N, CA and C of each residue as an Amber inpcrd file, in Angstrom:
protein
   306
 -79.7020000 -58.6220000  -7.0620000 -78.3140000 -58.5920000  -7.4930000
 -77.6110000 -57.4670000  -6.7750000 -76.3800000 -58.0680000  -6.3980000
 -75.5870000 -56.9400000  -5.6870000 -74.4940000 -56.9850000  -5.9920000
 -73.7360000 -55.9580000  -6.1450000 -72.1810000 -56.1090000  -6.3640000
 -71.4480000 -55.3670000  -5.1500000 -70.2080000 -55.4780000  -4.3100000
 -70.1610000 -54.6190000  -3.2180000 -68.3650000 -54.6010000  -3.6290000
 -67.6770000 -53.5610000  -3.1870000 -66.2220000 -53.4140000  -3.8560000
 -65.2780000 -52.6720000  -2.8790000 -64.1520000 -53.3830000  -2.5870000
 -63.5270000 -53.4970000  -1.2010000 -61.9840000 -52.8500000  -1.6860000
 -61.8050000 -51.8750000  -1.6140000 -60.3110000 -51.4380000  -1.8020000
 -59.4390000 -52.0410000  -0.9590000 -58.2030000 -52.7410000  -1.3020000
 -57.5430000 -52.5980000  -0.8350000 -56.1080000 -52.0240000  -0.2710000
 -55.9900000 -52.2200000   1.0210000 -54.8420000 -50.7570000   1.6590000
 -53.7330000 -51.2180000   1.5020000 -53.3110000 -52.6550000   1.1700000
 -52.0770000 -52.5970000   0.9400000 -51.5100000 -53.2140000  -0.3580000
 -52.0370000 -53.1920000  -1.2580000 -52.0810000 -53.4210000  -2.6440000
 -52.7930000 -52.8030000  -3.3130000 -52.5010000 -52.5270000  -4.7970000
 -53.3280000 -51.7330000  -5.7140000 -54.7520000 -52.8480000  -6.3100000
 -55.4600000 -53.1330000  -5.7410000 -56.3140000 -54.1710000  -6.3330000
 -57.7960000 -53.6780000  -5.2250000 -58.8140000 -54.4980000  -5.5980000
 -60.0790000 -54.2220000  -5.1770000 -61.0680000 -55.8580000  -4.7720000
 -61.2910000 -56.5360000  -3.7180000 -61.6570000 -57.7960000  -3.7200000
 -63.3450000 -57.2430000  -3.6310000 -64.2810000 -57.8540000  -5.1180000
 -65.2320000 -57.6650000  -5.7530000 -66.0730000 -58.7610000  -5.3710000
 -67.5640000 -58.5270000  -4.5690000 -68.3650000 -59.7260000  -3.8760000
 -69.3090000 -59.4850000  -5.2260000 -70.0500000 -60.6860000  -5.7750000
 -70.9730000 -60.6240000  -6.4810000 -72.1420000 -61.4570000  -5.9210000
 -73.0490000 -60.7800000  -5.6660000 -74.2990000 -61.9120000  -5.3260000
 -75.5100000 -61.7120000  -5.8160000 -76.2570000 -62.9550000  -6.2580000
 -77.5640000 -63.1120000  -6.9450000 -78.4540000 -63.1760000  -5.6690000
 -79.7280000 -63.0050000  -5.2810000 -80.7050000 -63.2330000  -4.4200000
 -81.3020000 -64.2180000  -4.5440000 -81.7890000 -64.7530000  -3.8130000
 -82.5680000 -66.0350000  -4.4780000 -84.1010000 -65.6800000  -4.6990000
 -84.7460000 -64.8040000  -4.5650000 -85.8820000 -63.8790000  -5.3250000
 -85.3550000 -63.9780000  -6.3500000 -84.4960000 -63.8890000  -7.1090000
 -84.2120000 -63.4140000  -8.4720000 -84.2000000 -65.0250000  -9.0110000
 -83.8310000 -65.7340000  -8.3950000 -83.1600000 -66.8550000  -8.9940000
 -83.6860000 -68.5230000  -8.3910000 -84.9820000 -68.6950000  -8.0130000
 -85.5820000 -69.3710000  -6.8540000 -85.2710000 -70.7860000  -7.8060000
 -85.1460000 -71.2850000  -8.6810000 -85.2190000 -72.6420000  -9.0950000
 -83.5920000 -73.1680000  -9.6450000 -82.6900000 -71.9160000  -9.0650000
 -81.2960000 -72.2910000  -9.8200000 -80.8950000 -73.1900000  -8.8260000
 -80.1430000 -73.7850000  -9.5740000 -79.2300000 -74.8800000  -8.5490000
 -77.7180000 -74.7100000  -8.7870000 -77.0790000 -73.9690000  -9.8920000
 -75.6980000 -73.7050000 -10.0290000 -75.7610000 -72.2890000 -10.7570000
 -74.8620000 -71.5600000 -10.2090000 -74.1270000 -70.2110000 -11.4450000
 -72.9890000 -69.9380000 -11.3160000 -72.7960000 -69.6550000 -12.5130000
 -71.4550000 -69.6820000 -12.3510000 -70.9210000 -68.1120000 -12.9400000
 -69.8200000 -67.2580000 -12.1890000 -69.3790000 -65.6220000 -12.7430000
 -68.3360000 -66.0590000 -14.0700000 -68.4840000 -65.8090000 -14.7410000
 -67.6610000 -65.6040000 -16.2530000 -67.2960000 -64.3250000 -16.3550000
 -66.1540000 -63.8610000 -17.1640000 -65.9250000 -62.9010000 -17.6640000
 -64.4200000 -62.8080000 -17.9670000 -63.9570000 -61.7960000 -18.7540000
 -62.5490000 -61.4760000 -18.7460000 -61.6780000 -62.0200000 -17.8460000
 -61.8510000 -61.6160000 -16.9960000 -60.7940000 -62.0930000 -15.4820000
 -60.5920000 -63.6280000 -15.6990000 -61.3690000 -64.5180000 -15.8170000
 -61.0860000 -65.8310000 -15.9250000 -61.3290000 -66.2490000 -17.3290000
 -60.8910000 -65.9210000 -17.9020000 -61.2740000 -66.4220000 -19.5350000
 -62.4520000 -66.4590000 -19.8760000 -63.8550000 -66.3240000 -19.4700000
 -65.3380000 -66.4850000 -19.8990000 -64.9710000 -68.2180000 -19.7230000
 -64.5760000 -69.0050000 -18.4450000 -64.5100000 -70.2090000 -18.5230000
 -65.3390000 -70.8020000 -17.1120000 -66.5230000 -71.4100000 -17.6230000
 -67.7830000 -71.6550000 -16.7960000 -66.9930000 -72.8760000 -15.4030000
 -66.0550000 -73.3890000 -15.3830000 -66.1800000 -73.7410000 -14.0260000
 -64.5170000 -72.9300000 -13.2690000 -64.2650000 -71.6620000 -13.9660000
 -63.4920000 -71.6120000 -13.0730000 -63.9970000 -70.2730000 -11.7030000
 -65.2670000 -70.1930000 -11.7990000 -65.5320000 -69.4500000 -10.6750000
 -67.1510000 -69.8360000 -10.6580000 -67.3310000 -70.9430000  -9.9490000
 -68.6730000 -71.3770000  -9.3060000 -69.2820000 -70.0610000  -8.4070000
 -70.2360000 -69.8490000  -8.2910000 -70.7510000 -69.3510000  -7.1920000
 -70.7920000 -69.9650000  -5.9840000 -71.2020000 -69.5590000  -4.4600000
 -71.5430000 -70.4930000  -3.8280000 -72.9980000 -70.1850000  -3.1700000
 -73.4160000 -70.8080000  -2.9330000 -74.8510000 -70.4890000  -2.8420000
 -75.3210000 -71.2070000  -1.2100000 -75.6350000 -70.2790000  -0.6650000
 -76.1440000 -70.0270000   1.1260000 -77.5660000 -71.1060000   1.0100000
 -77.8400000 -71.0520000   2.7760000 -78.6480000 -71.9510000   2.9800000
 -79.9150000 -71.1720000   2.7910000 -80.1150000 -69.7860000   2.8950000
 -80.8010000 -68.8500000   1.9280000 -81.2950000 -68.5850000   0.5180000
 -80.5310000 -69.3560000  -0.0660000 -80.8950000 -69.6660000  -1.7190000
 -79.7080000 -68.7660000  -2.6330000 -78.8250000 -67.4730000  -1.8450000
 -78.6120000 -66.6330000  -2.3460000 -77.4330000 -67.5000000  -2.8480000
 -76.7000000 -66.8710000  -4.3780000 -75.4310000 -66.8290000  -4.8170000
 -74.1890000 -66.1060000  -4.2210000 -73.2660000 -66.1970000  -4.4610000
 -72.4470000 -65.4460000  -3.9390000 -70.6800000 -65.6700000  -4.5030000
 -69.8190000 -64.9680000  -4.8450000 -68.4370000 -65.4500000  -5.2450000
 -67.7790000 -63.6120000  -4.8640000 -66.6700000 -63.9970000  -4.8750000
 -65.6500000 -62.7770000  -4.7530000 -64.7420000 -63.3440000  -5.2580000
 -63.8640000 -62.1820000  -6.0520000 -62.8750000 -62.2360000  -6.6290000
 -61.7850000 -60.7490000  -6.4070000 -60.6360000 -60.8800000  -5.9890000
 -59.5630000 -59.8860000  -6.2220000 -59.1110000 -59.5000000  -7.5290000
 -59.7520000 -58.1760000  -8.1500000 -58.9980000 -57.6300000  -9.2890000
 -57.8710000 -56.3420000  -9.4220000 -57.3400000 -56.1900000 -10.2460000
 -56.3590000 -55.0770000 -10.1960000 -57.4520000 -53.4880000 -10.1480000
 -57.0230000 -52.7060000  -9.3570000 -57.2170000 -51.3470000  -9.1600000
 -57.0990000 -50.5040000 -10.5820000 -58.0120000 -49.7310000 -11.1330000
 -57.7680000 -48.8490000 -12.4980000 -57.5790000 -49.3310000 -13.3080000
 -58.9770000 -50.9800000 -13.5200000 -59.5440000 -51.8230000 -14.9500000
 -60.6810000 -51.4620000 -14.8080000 -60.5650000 -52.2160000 -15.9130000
 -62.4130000 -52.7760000 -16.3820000 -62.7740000 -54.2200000 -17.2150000
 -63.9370000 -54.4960000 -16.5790000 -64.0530000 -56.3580000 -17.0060000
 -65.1630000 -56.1160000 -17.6790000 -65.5190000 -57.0040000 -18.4910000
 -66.5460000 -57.8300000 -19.1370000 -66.9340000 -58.8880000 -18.1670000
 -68.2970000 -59.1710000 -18.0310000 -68.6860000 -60.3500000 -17.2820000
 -70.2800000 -60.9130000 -17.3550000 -70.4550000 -61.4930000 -16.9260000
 -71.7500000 -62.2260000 -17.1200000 -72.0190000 -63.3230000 -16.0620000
 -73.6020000 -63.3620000 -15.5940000 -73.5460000 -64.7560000 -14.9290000
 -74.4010000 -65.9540000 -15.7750000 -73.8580000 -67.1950000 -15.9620000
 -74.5180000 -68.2800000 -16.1310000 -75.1900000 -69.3060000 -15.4300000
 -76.3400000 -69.2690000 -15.6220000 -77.2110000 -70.0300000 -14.6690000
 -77.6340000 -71.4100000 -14.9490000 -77.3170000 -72.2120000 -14.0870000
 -77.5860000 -74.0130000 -14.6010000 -77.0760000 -74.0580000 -16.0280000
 -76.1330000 -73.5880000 -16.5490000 -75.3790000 -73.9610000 -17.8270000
 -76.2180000 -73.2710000 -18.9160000 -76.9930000 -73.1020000 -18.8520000
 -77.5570000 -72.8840000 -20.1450000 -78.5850000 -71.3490000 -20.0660000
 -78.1590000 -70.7360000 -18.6060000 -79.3550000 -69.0020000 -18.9310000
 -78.0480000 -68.0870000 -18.9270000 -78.0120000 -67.0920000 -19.5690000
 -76.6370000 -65.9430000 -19.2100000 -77.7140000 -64.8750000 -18.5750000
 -77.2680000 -63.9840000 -17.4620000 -77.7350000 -63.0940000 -17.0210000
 -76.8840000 -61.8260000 -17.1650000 -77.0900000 -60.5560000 -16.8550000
 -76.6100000 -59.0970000 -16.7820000 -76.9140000 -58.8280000 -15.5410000
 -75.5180000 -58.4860000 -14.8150000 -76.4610000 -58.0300000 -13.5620000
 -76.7290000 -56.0150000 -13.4480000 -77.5700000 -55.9670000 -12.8500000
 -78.3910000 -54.8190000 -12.7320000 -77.5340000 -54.0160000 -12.3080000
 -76.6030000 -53.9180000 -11.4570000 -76.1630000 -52.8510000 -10.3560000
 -74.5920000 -53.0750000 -11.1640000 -74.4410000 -53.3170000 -12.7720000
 -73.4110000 -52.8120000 -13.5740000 -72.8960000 -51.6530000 -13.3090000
 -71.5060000 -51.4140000 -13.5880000 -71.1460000 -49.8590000 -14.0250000
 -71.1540000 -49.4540000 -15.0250000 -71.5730000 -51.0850000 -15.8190000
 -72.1950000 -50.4610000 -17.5270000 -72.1620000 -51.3730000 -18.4190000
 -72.3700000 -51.5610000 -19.4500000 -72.9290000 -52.6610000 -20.2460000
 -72.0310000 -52.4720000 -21.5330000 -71.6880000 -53.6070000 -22.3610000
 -71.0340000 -53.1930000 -23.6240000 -71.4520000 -54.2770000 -24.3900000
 -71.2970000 -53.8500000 -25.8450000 -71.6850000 -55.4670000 -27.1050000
 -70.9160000 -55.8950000 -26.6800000 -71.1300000 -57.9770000 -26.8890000
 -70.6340000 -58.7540000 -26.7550000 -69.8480000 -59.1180000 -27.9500000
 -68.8180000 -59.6520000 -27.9200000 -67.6020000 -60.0330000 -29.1040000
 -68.6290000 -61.0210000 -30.5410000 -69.5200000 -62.0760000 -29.0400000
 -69.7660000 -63.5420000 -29.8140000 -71.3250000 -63.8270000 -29.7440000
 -71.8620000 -62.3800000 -29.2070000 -73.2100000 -62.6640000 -29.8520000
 -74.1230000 -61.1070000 -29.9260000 -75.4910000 -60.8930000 -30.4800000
 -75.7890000 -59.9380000 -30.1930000 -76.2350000 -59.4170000 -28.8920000
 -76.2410000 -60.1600000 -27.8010000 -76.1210000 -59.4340000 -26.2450000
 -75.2740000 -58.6720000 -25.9240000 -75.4700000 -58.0940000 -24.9540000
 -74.6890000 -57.0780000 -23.9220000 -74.1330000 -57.8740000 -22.8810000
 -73.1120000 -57.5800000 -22.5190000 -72.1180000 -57.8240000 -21.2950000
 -71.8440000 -56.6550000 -20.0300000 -72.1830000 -57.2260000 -19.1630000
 -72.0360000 -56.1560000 -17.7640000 -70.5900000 -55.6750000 -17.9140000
 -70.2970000 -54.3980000 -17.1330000 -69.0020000 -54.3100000 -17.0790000
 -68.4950000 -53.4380000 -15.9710000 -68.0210000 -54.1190000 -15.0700000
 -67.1810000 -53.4480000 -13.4150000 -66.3640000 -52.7510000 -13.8690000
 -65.9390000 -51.4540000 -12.8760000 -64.7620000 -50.3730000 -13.2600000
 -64.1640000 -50.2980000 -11.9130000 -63.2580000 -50.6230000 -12.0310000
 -62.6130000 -50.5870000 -10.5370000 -61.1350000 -49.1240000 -10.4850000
């Protein structure tokens, strides 16, 4: 899992790469990034996934937030990714939710 975070110079915002490895993830066939930013709504940010196995999505967020997020795997696994800036309770269950600080 990697997260990598791209300031940008001519807007106050930050375009945020998220990628799963496919070591981590060798039998997935879909994931999808959830979180705040898009409502926690499973098809509005598919991953896309390389001829490598790896996941991958980016998204542009505003400069001086913070998200809630999660990945879902083939519909039905939620993951945390590792390289968080930090974790918080979840609203709607007893898990934890990753959480980017931009």
């Amino acid at each position: 899992m990697s997260i990598s975070k791209q300031y940008l110079k001519t807007k106050p915002a930050c375009k945020v790469t998220f990628k799963l490895t496919a070591d981590r993830l060798p039998a997935a066939t879909q994931v999808a990034l959830l979180g705040e930013f898009n409502n926690w709504d499973p098809e509005a940010l598919v991953m896309k996934k390389s001829k490598s196995g790896d996941f991958s999505a980016s998204i542009t967020l505003p400069k001086d937030s913070e998200f809630q997020f999660r990945y879902l795997v083939d519909g039905g696994t939620w993951l945390n990714d590792d390289e968080a800036d930090g974790y918080l309770p979840s609203r709607v269950s007893y898990d934890e939710n990753s959480v980017i600080k931009l």
